[in-house]
Every structure is written in C-alpha cells, then in structure tokens.
XYZ file of C-alpha atoms in Angstrom:
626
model
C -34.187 16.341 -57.440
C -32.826 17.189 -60.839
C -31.188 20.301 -62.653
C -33.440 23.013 -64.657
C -34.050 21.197 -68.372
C -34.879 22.917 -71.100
C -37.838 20.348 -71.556
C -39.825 19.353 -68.252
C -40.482 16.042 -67.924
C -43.679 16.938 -66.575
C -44.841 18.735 -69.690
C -43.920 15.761 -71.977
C -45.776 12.990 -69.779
C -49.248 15.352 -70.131
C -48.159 16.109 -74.530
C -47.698 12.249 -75.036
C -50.788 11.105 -72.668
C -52.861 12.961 -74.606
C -55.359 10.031 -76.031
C -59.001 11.321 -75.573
C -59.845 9.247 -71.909
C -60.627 10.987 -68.894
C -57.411 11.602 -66.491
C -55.290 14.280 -64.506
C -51.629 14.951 -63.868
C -50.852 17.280 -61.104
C -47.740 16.618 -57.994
C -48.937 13.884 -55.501
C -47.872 16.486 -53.133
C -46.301 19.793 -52.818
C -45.274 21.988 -49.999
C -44.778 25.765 -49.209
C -43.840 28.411 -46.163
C -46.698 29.568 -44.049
C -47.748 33.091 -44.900
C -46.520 32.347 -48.353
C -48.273 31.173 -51.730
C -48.542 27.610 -53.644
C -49.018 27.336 -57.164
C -50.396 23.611 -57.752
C -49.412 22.488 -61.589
C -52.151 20.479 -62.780
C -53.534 19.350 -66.327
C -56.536 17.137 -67.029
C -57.895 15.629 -70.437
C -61.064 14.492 -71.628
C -62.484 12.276 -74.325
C -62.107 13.852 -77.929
C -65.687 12.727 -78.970
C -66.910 15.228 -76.382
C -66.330 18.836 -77.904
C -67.578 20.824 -75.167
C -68.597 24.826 -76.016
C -67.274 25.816 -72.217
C -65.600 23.701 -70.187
C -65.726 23.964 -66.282
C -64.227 22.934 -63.411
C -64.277 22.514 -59.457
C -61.312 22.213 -56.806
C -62.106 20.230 -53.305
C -60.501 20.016 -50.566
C -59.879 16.801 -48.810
C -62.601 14.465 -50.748
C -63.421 14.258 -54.661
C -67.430 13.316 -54.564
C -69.991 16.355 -54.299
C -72.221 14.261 -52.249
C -69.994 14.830 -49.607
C -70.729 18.027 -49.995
C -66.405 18.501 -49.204
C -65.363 22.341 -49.316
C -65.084 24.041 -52.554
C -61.906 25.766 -53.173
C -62.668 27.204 -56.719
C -65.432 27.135 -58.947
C -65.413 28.192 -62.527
C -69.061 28.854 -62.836
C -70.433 30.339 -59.051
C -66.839 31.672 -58.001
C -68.976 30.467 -55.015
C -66.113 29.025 -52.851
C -65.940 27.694 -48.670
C -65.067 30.791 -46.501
C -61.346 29.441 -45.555
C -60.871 29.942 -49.438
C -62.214 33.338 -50.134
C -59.444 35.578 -51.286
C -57.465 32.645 -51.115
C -57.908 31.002 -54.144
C -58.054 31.502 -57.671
C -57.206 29.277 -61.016
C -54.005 29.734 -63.189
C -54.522 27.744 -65.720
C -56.919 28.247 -69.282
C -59.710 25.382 -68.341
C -60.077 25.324 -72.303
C -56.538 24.543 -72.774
C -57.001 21.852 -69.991
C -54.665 23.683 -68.093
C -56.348 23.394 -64.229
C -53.689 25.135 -62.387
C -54.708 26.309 -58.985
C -52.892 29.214 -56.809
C -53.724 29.367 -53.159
C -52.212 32.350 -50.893
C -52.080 33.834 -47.579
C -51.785 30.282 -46.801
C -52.184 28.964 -43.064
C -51.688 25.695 -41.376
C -55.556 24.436 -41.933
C -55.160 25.053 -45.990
C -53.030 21.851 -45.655
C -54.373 18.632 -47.129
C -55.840 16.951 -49.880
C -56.381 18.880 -53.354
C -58.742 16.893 -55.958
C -60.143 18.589 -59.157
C -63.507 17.634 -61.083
C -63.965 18.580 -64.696
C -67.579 20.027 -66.033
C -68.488 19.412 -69.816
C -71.910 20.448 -69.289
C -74.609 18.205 -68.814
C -73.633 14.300 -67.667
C -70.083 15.157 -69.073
C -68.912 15.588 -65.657
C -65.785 13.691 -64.271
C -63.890 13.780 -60.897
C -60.198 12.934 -60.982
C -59.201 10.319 -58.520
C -55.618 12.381 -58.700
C -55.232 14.277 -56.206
C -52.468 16.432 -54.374
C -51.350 16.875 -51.033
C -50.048 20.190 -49.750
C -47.808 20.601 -46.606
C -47.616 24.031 -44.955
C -44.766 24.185 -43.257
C -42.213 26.441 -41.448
C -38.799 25.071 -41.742
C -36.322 24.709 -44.522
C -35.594 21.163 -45.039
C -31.809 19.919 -44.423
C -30.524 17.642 -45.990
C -27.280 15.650 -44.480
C -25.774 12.717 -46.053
C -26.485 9.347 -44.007
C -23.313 8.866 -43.493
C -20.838 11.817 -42.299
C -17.492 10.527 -41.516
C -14.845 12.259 -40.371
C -11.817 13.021 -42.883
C -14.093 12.343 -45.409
C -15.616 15.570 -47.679
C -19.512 15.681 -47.387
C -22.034 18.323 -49.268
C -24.862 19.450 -46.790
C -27.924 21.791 -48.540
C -30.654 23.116 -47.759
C -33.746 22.896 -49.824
C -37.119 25.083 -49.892
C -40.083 25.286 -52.220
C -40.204 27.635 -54.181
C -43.648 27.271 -55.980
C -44.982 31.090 -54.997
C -44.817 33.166 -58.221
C -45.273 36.122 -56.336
C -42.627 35.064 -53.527
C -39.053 33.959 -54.177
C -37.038 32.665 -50.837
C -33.441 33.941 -50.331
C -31.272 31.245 -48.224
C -28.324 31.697 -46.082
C -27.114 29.394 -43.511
C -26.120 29.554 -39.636
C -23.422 28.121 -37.659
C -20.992 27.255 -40.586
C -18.371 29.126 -39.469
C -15.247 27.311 -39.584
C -16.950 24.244 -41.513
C -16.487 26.281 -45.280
C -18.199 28.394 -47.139
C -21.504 28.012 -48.826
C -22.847 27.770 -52.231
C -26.197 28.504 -53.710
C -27.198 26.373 -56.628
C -30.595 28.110 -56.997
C -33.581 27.166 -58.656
C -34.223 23.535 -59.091
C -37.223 21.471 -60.795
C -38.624 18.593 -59.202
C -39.746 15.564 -60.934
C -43.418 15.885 -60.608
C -43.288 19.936 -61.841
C -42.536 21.623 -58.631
C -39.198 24.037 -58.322
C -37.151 24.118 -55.090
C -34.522 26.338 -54.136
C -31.070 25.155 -53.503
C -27.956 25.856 -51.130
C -25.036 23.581 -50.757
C -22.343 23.294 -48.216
C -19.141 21.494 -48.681
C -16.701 20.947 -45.538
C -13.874 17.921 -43.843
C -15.787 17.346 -40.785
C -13.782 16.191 -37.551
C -14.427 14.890 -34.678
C -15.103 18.428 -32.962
C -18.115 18.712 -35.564
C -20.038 16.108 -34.074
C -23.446 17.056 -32.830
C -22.570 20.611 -33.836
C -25.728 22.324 -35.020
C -25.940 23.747 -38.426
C -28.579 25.914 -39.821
C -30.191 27.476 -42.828
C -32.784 30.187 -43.084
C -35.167 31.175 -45.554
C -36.134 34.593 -45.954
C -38.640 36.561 -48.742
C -37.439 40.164 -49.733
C -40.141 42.921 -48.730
C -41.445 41.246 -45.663
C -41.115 39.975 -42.307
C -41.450 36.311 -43.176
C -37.789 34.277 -41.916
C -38.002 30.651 -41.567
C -34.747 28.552 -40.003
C -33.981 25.253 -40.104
C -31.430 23.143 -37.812
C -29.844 19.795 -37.907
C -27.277 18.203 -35.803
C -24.388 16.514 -37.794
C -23.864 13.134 -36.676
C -19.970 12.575 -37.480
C -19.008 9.172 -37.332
C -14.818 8.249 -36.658
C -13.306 5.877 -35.053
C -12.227 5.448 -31.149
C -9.424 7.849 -28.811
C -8.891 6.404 -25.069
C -9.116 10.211 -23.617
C -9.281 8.485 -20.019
C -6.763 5.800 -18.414
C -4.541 5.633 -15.441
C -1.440 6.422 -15.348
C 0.661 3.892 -13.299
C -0.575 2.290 -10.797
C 1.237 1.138 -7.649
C -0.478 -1.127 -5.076
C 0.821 -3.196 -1.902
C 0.024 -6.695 -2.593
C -3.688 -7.577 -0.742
C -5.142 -4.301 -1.485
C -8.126 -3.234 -3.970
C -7.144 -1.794 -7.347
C -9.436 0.001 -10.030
C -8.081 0.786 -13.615
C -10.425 3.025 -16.038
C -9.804 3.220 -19.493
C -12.654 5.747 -21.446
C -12.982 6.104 -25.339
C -14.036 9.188 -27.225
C -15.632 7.739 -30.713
C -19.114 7.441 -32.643
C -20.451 5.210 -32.508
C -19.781 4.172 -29.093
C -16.870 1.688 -28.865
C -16.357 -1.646 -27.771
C -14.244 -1.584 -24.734
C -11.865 -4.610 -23.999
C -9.192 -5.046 -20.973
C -6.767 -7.229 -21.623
C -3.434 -8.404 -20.246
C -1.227 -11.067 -22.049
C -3.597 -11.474 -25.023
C -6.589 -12.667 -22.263
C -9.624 -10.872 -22.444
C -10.675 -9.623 -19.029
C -13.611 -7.668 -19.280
C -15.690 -6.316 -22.181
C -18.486 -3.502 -23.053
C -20.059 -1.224 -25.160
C -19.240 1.833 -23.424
C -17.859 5.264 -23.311
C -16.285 3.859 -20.289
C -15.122 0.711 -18.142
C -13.737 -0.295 -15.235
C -11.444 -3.003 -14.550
C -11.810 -3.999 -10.212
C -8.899 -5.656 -9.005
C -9.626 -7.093 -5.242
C -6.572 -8.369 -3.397
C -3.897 -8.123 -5.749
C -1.157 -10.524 -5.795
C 2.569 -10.280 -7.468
C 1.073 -12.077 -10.253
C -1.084 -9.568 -11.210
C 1.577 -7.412 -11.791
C 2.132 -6.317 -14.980
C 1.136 -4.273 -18.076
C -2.876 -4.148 -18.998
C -3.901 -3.085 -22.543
C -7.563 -0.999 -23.143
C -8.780 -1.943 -26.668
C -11.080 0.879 -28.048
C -13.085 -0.159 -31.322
C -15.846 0.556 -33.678
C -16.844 0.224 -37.055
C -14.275 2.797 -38.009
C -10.973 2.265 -36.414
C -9.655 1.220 -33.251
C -6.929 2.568 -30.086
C -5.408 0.852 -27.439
C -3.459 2.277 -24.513
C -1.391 0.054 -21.947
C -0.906 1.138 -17.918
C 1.131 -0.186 -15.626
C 0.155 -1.817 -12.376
C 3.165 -2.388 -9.817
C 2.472 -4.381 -6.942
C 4.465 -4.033 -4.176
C 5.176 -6.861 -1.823
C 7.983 -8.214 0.710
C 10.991 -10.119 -0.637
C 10.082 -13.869 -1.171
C 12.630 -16.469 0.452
C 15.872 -16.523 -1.164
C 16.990 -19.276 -3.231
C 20.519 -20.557 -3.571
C 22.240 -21.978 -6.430
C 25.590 -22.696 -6.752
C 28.966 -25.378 -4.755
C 27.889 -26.351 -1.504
C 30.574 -29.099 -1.656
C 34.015 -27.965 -2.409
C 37.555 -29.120 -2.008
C 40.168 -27.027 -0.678
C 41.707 -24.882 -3.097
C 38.569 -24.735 -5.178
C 36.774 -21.551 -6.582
C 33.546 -21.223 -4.904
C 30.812 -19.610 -6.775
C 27.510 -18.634 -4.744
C 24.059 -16.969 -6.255
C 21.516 -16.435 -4.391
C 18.550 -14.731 -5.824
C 14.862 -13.440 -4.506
C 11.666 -11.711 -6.026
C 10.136 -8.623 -4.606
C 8.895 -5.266 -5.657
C 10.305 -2.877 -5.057
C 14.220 -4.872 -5.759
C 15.473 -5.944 -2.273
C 18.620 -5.426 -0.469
C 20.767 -8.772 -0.796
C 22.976 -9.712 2.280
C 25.358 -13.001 2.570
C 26.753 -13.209 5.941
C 28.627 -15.672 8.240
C 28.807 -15.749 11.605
C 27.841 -11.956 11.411
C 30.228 -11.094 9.506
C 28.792 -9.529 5.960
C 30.660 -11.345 3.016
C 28.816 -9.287 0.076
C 25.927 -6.992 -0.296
C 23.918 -5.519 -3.515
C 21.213 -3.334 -3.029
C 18.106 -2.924 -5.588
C 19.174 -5.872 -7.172
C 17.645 -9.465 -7.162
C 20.595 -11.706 -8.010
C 23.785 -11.816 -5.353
C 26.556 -13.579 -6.448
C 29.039 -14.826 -3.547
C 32.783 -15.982 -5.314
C 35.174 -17.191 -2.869
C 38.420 -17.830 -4.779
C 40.785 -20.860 -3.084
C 38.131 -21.670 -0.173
C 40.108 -22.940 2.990
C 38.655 -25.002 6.072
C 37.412 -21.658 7.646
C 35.068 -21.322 4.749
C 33.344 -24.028 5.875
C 30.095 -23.589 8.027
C 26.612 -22.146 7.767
C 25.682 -18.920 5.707
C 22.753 -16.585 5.562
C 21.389 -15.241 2.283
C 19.101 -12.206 3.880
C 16.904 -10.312 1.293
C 14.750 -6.968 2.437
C 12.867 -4.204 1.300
C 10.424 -1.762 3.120
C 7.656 -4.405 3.077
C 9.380 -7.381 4.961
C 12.431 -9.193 5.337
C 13.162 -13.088 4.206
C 16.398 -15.251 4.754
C 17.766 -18.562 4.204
C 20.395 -20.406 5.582
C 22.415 -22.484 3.314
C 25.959 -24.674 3.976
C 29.048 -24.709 2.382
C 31.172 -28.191 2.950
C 34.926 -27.473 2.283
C 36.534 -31.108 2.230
C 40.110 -31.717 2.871
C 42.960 -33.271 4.070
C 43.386 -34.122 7.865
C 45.366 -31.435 10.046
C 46.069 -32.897 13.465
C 45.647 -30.215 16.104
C 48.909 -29.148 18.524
C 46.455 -29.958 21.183
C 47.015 -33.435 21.019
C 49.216 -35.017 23.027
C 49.819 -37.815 25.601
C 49.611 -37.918 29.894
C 50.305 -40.379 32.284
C 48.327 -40.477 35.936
C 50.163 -42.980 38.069
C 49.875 -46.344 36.217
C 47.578 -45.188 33.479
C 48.477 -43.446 30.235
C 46.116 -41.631 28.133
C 47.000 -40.364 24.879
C 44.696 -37.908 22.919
C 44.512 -37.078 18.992
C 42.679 -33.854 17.619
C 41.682 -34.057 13.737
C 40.638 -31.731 11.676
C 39.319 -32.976 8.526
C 36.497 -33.075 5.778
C 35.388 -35.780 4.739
C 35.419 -37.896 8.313
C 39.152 -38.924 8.259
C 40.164 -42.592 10.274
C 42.408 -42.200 13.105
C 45.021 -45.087 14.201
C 47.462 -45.384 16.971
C 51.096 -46.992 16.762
C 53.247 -47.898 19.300
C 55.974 -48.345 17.097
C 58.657 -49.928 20.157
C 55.923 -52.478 20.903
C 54.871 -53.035 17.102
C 51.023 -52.177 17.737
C 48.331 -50.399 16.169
C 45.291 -49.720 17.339
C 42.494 -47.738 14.598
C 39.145 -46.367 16.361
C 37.557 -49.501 15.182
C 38.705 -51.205 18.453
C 36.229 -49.544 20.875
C 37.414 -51.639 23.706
C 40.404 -49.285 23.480
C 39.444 -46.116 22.065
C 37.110 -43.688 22.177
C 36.097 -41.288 19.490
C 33.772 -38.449 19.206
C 32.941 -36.045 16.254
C 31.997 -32.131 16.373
C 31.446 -30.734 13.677
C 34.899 -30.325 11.819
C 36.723 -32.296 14.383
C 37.704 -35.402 15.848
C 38.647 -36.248 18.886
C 40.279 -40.216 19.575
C 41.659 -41.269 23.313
C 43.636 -44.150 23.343
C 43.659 -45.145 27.024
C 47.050 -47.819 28.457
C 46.383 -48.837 31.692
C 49.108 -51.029 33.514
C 52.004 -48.746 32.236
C 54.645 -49.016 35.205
C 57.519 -49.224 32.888
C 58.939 -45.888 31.344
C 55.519 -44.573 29.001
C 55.754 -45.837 25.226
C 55.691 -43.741 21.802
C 52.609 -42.796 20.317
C 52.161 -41.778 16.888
C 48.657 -40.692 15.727
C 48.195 -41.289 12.115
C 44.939 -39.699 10.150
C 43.519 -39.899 6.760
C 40.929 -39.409 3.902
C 40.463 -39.421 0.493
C 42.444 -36.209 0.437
C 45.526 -37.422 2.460
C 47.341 -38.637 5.756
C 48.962 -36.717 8.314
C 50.851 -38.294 11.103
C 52.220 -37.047 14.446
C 53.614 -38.555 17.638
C 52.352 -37.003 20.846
C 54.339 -35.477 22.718
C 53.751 -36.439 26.877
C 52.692 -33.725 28.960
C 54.510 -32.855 32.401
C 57.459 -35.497 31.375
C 59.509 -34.778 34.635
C 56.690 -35.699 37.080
C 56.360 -38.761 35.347
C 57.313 -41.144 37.902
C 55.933 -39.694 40.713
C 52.721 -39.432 38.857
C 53.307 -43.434 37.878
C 54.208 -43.857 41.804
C 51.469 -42.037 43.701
C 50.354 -42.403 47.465
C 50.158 -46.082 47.829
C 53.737 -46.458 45.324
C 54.895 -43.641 48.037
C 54.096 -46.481 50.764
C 55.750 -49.566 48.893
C 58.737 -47.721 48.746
C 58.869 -46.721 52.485
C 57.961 -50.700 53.460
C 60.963 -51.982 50.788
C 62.948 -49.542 52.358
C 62.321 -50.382 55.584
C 62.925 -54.396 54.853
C 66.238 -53.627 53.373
C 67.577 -51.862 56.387
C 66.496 -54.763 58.604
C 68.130 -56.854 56.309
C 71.604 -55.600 56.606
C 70.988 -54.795 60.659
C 70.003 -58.981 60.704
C 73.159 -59.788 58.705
C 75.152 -57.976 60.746
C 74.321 -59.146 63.889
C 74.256 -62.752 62.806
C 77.929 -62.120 61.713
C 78.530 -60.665 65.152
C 76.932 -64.107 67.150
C 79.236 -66.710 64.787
C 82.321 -64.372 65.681
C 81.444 -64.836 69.727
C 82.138 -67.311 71.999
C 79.309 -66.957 74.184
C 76.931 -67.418 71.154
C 73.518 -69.563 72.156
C 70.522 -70.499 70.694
C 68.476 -68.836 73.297
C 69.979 -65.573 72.276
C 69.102 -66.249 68.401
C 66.405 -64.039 67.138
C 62.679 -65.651 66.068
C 62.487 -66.320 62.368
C 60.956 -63.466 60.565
C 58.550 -63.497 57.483
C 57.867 -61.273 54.872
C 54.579 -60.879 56.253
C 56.147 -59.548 59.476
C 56.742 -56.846 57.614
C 53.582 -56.672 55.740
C 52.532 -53.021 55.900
C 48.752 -53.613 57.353
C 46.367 -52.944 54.094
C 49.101 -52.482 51.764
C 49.095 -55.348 49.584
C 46.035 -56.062 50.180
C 44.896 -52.848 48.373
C 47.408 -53.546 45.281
C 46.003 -56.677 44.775
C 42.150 -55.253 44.736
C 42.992 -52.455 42.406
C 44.999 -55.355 40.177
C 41.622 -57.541 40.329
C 39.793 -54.459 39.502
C 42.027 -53.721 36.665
C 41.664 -57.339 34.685
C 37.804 -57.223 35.593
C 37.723 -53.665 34.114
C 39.040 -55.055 31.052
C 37.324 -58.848 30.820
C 33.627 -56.619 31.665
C 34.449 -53.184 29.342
C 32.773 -51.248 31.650
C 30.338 -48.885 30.347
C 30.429 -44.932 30.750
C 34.043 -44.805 30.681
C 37.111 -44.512 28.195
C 37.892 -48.183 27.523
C 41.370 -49.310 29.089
C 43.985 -50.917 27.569
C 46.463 -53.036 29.711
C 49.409 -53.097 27.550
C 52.176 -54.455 30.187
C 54.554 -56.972 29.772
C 54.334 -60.292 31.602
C 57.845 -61.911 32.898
C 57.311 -64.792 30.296
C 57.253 -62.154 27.567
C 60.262 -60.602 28.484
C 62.143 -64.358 28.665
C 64.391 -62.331 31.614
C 64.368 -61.376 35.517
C 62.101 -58.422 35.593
C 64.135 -55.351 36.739
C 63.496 -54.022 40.124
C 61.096 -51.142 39.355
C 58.672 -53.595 37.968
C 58.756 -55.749 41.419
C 55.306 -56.194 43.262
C 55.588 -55.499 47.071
C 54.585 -59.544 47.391
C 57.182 -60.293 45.304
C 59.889 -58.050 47.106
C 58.571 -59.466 50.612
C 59.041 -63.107 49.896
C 63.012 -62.735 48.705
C 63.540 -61.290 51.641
C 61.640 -64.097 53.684
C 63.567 -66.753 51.490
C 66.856 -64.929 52.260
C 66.181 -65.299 55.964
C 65.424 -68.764 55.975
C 68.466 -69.393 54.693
C-alpha cells in the first residue's frame, strides 16, 4: 500500500515498456463489494511494424485461447458477449490508444475469476495476452491488525476497501471502538499494481481487558442499501497475573492437601510450584494443582506459584500450616550440680500450633510458658532437695509428650539425727544415717578402745544405699561391760561430718544387758552367797561347842550343788554360738562384732559384773574346801 503520487508507478512501467513486442499490463488481481462495480486498469502494446487501420480486442473469462470457446466478456467488433455479461460489461479504455480498460457492474459472486484480454490487428495480427487478472467479489471490509498487539504498547488498526467503482465510492466507519480511541480516515489510497483502496485507521493502548474484544468496520455507498461489515478479534498479548491461589492453608498432619495457583496472561503461561527454590510441579496452563497426600511437619512451609510467558512473569507465595502434636521434649542444660550452684534448665519441643511447656517435680509445677517452644528452668543456689527426677511436659490440642530428666545435686555429707546407738542384752548395735552426693565413706571409732572400723570390713558392718542415703550398722556383740563411744565419721570430695551416737533408752541399759537368763544368774549367786554366810556361821558355832562331832559335820558341798539345772549349760551354748557366729559370718544377718576384753588383756582380776556363773560357782566350792 502506498500514498496517492502525483506520478503512478503503474503509468510509468506501461510509458517506459513501450518497445514494439507484444505484451499487457493490467493488476494480477483486484477485488470489489458485491452489488458494486470494478474497473480493471489494463494496457497492452503491439509491434510498431504492424500499423493497424482499427484495432480490436476481446475479454475472456477464465481461459485466454478461443478454441476453448471460454465466455466472452466484451467484444469490440460483435458487442456479441456470454449472457452473465450482458449489461454487465463494457470497455473504458481507447483500444487505439492501447488503453484495454474493462468495467464490469452489477457484479455477483459468479463474475469472480480469471480476466485475460486478446488483441485483434486484423488478419493473422491477432495476439492473446498470457496476463491475466483475477477478480474477488467479496462482502467484507478487510481488517487489518498488526501481528503483534501487546499490551501498553500503541498499535494502528485500519480498515481497507476497494475502491475501484467510478460510479460507487465506499464511506467507512467502524464498530465497537468505543473506549479504544477515536478513528481516522486516511482516504483514498493507490495500490502498487493501479488499483485505489480506501483507508481508515485506528490508533489505541490496548490492555489486557481488550483481548479478544471484537472490533469492526463497515462499508457503506451513499444512495443505496448496500452496507458491508467487517470484524476481527484483537489478540492482545501481556504477560502473566495469578488471579487464583489459596489463601492459607491449615492442615492436621496425615491429611490430603490441594493448593491451586491460576494465571491470567496470553499466551498461556508456564506454571511452576515451587518451595525452597525446588521445582515441584510444572505446566502450560491457565491453571495447576499442587496434591499434597499425607502431609507431614516438614511440609510445612511457604510454596511459591511462578506465572511466565514470553512477556513477563508473577509469582504469589501461600502458606501451608500443618498442625501436629508436640514432639518429645528435649533437655539441655546442668544435670550435675554442686550445692550452691546456679542451675540453668531449657527444655524445648516442636509442634504447631506452639505447645504449653510444663516442668514439674513430684507434682509440684516449677515453671510454665504457654505458646512458646523454649522453657527455661533457673534454680539459683540448688540445695539437696533439688535433687531428684523432673518432668518436662509439652501439649497442645493435638497430643501431649513428656520427658523425664534428673538433676544430681552433689554435696557434702549431713548425718541424719536418726542415727544413734542401742544395746539388747549383750549386743550393741549402733546405726549411722548419711546423706550425701557423691556416695560418701562411713567409719566407726571407738575412741576409749582406739578402733576404727570403715564399711570396708563387712564382717562387721553392714551398709545399704537408697537413693540419697546411707545407712551403716556397726553391730558389738559380747558387750557386758558398760556400752563404749561411738563416733560416726562421713565424707566425700565435698567434706566430712562427724557425730557420736547417742544410746537410746540409756537407763534400761543393764537390764536390757541382763535379761531373763542374767535375771537367773543373779538369783543362783544370790542364793550361794546366803548359804555361804549360813555355812560360816554354823561352822563357827560347832568349833565354839563342846559336844562338837564329826557325825554332826555337814557333807561337803560343790559348786555344782548349786548348779541351777540348765543354767550354765545354756550360757555356755549361746557363748559357743557366739565364737561360731563369728569364725562362720553367718549369712542373712548383720555381721557381729565381739569386741570384749579377755582377763589377759586387762593384766587385772576382772571385776565382779564381768564374772561367769562357772566362775562364781567354783570360788565358792574352793572356799568350802577350805
């Protein structure tokens, strides 16, 4: 297409070709409205040797050789023309100027085709041109939209007609342009090959709105009914909007979860989910779905929708919470301290939504933080009662975890008031309470007897641990004399404490030493003593008489005359029993100590309360004798 000029192309290709050879210029093809008219240019040239007195010509439709016998549109010399073409047709041009310019009007659908012309010189001097033209009847204007429309970019639209009727001239005006701008006719326009159009432009921003909106043009001819419209659809190209996503998403962990994410663009976008810079799922698509099946905690997160085309791109990000039970608590921080120290606790959980965090001890709640996931426990100067078991409990409205976790205050060894010594009749048993962290040793001293005995010595004392305590018995067996003192003496790497037990029920002490059988002893020593002084008595009496006689004297009598039946007997068992006790170390019970002195050890008489019944019996017998 090309602007009016003041000299036609056209016209100057036919002036300069002139060169005496047979040939014809006329448009390879032209078009025009139904109903309407069509003027076909055309010029044809001939030999200049040949100076013809008339010349003639003939128009065919659809084939150039007679012998065809193809339909005559014109003919110079008959006017004898097909019936389609009667009133139809009729030349233009001046043959004799070689001007062979046809008009054809009233023109239908079936007038459309091929348009060849044949020169007649008279005689052989006859020529048909293999050039030829091709006329389209049609009823449309023709639109004309740039390949490309994007949007924010200025674009001119127009619509073209022919406008090759000299009797008809079109008027355009378009349709559905409203809000797009306003027109602008450019009129009539000259075609390359000779033939005129008529011109409207349009010049508008197109959006997004625009696209596939329908814009139209209409042709109509002043002084009759003839209206022709034409339509295209603008095809606006920008880039992608996500118009569709979730919002955010909660889910309980194990259940099913679909995200959508949908993209308003031309062309159609490439769709990408994505979480954490990995690709999930990808497709060319107005819209996608991303299926989730069982969700876990790790899936929770934010998930990006990429949207992108040739043109420009969008993203959007949602949410997904998933909601699941605390998991089990962890706990970092002392769980070895020394007395006195600063404890510092944290214990610390995952869950969604943020848990309730409880630290108890022996149901007793030490600290408590709700919605948070970190608990921090500080127990300033921690004492021996701070040691024991604790429970870190984290809970939400999904499910409930704990964990139990121990705190280990060492220190230095506290002997309990509960220990303390007690005597059951010749035994002694003396019993020391420690507290203490780390396991303290316990030893026993007997300072008036210069003795120590440390728990190492099973075969005299006993010791069992419980948790913060120990307990030690020191068992003395044998003790007849008054009960020695005891001092308990504990220690660890923290300190020593020391304490002498005090004896329990002190005043029954020697009845408790004495017992049933001592209870019988003393009645049979008592006994032998007052027989003693009734014997001396009367022996004094006999001397002092004259009518003393041997026959009156008493028969001798022997200790074991006064032997209480079983007595001794029953001392001496439970003394075998004793020293067996000790040699064996019976199992299943305390371990004994016999810590009495012997008469060699003391270098001295033994004092009376330390007398065996035996021993008491046979001064009396030797006393008698004499």
């Amino acid at each position: 297409m090309m602007f009016l000029t003041a000299l036609p192309l056209f016209w100057i290709m036919i002036a300069a070709s002139r060169g005496g050879h047979w040939g014809a210029w006329m448009p390879s093809s032209i078009s025009a409205f139904e109903g309407t008219c069509v003027s076909i240019p055309c010029r044809f040239d001939f030999p200049d040797e040949l100076r013809p007195a008339v010349v003639h010509g003939v128009w065919y439709f659809n084939s150039p050789y007679p012998k065809n016998y193809p339909p005559v549109v014109f003919k110079s010399r008959t006017q004898v023309v097909h019936e389609s073409f009667q009133g139809r047709s009729r030349l233009l041009g001046d043959l004799g100027l070689r001007n062979c310019t046809l008009l054809l009007s009233n023109l239908s659908p079936e007038l459309g085709g091929k348009y060849y012309f044949r020169g007649d010189l008279g005689g052989y001097n006859q020529y048909t041109f293999s050039e030829h033209s091709v006329l389209d009847i049609i009823n449309t204007p023709n639109i004309v939209v740039p390949p490309e429309v994007v949007e924010g970019t200025e674009v001119e639209v127009s619509c073209m007609v022919p406008d090759n009727c000299p009797e008809l001239r079109p008027e355009l005006s378009w349709l559905g342009h409203d809000g797009l701008g306003e027109p602008a006719v450019l009129g009539r326009l000259r075609e390359d090959e000779g033939t005129w159009v008529q011109v409207s432009l349009l010049h508008f921003v197109p959006t997004r709105e625009a696209n596939g909106h329908r814009l139209g043009c209409q042709a109509s001819f002043p002084n009759t009914t003839l209206q022709f419209e034409g339509y295209a659809s603008l095809d606006v190209k920008y880039p992608p909007v996500i118009v569709e996503m979730n919002s955010s998403v909660e889910a309980i962990e194990g259940s099913h979860v679909s995200l959508l994410c949908g993209a308003d663009s031309n062309p159609p976008p490439l769709l990408t989910w994505m979480r954490d810079g990995t690709v999930l799922q990808e497709a060319v698509a107005e819209s996608l779905f991303l299926e989730l099946d069982e969700v876990t905690p790790g899936e929770d997160g934010v998930y990006a929708c990429l949207a992108e085309n040739a043109y420009g791109q969008d993203n959007r990000t949602v949410g997904l919470s998933v909601m699941y039970a605390p998991w089990k608590p962890t706990v970092n921080g002392t769980v070895v301290a020394v007395e006195g120290e600063t404890v510092s606790i944290l214990c610390s959980t995952q869950s969604n939504p943020d848990p309730i965090l409880t630290i108890f001890k022996e149901k007793q709640i030490l600290a408590t933080v709700i919605y948070e996931n970190e608990l921090q426990l500080e127990l300033p100067a921690v004492t021996p009662e701070d040691d024991g078991e604790y429970w870190c409990v984290a809970e939400n409205q999904y499910g409930q975890r704990a964990t139990a976790f121990n705190l280990s205050v060492e220190f230095a060894p506290v002997i309990l008031l509960e220990s303390h010594c007690a005597a059951a009749r010749d035994t002694v048993q003396c019993l020391c309470v420690v507290k203490s962290n780390p396991e303290p040793s316990v030893a026993f001293e007997l300072p008036s007897r210069n003795v120590t005995v440390n728990e190492t010595e099973r075969e005299f004392v006993y010791s069992e641990r419980s948790g913060l305590l120990l307990t030690s018995i020191l068992t003395l067996r044998g003790q007849s004399q008054a009960p020695p003192r005891v001092i308990c003496t504990s220690r660890n790497l923290y300190g020593t404490k020391s304490l002498e037990l005090p004896f329990q029920g002190a005043h029954r002490l020697m009845w408790a030493k004495i017992g049933p059988v001592g209870a019988v002893v003393a009645f049979a020593i008592l006994i032998a003593i007052v027989c003693y002084i009734t014997q001396t008595r009367r022996k004094k009496n006999v001397t002092e008489s004259p009518g003393f006689s041997a026959g009156d004297n008493p028969p001798v009598l022997f200790s074991s005359d006064f032997r209480i039946s079983g007595a001794p007997e029953k001392y001496e068992s439970e003394r075998r029993l004793g020293s067996e006790r000790r040699l064996l170390g019976l199992r299943g019970e305390p371990p004994e100590l016999d810590l009495s002195y012997s008469h060699s050890d003391l270098g001295k008489r033994p004092t009376k309360d330390s007398y065996t019944l035996t021993e008491e019996l046979a001064e009396y017998a030797e006393i008698r004798v004499k």
